[in-house]
Amino acid sequence: MEILDFRWDIIWNYRDYFIRGIWVTLALTLCGFFGGFIFGVFLGLGKNSKRKWLYWPCKLYIDLFRGTPLLVQIFIIHLAVIPSIFGHSLGFMVSGIAALILNCAAYVAEIIRAGIQSIDKGQMEAARSLGLNQFQAMRKVILPQAFRRMIPPLGNEFITLLKDSSLVTVIAANDILYAAKVVSGTYFRFWEPYLAAAALYLILTFIVSKIVSFIEKRFSIEYNPRKNKNDEGRVVA
């Protein structure tokens, strides 16, 4: 069986492809997430607004991008939207990042909205009674409290986006999955390249999950910084 004749030399010979694929995957994910986060904050606040002219456009946008496959969005943006605006394609990186930002923003918006609504309404009323306007109360009182509750779902969204970035390979993005496709097409072997790609995604998601876990613990209410070792054992008189 082919799996019993596993050839590590294939992966080693194309290590440069996989290393470049890792950087491209991380670039797509980071740009897509942080761009989507910024855009998603405005969408989430808009959907939380009582003004209908602000609420409905945000709601329609969120429903549209959450209700359609990311793969279809990538094709539309790469083959239709960008060429219609600029007259030609701007490459897989621009199209991929744009698609990931627009898609991620819709999911982040729901996380923002849910986080804000999880805060007791009395917090806003108390802030307003202290003389803060709506914007100041949201920025200084509501969002800092809500952010702690948003960390786990935001971390999950980042991990999901990291894995979904592999879809950008359909527009010739030279990411991790593209490296696996190149190797499989060269040697007509499929166990080695795709297992290697799966292992790389697993390693990346594991690292991100540990980082998210640390951030979640760092911003938790129960978090207490470690005491200075010099203070350990000191007896208070």
GROMACS .gro file of C-alpha atoms in nm, residues 15 25 35 60 63 69 82 91 95 97 103 112 125 127 142 180 200 214 229 235:
model
   20
   15ARG     CA    1   1.003   2.245   0.181
   25THR     CA    2  -0.156   3.154   0.496
   35GLY     CA    3  -0.958   4.405   0.869
   60LEU     CA    4  -2.874   4.280   0.527
   63ASP     CA    5  -2.726   3.801   0.650
   69PRO     CA    6  -2.048   3.020   0.092
   82ILE     CA    7  -1.235   4.366  -0.870
   91GLY     CA    8  -0.380   3.913  -0.789
   95SER     CA    9  -0.879   3.929  -0.384
   97ILE     CA   10  -0.776   3.937   0.167
  103ASN     CA   11  -1.671   3.746   0.523
  112ILE     CA   12  -1.982   4.229   1.885
  125GLU     CA   13  -2.806   5.388   3.239
  127ALA     CA   14  -2.295   5.572   3.269
  142ILE     CA   15  -1.984   4.886   2.778
  180ALA     CA   16   0.042   2.022  -0.140
  200LEU     CA   17   0.085   2.228   0.930
  214PHE     CA   18  -0.359   3.286   2.743
  229LYS     CA   19   0.944   3.597   4.413
  235VAL     CA   20   0.552   3.786   5.681
   0.00000   0.00000   0.00000
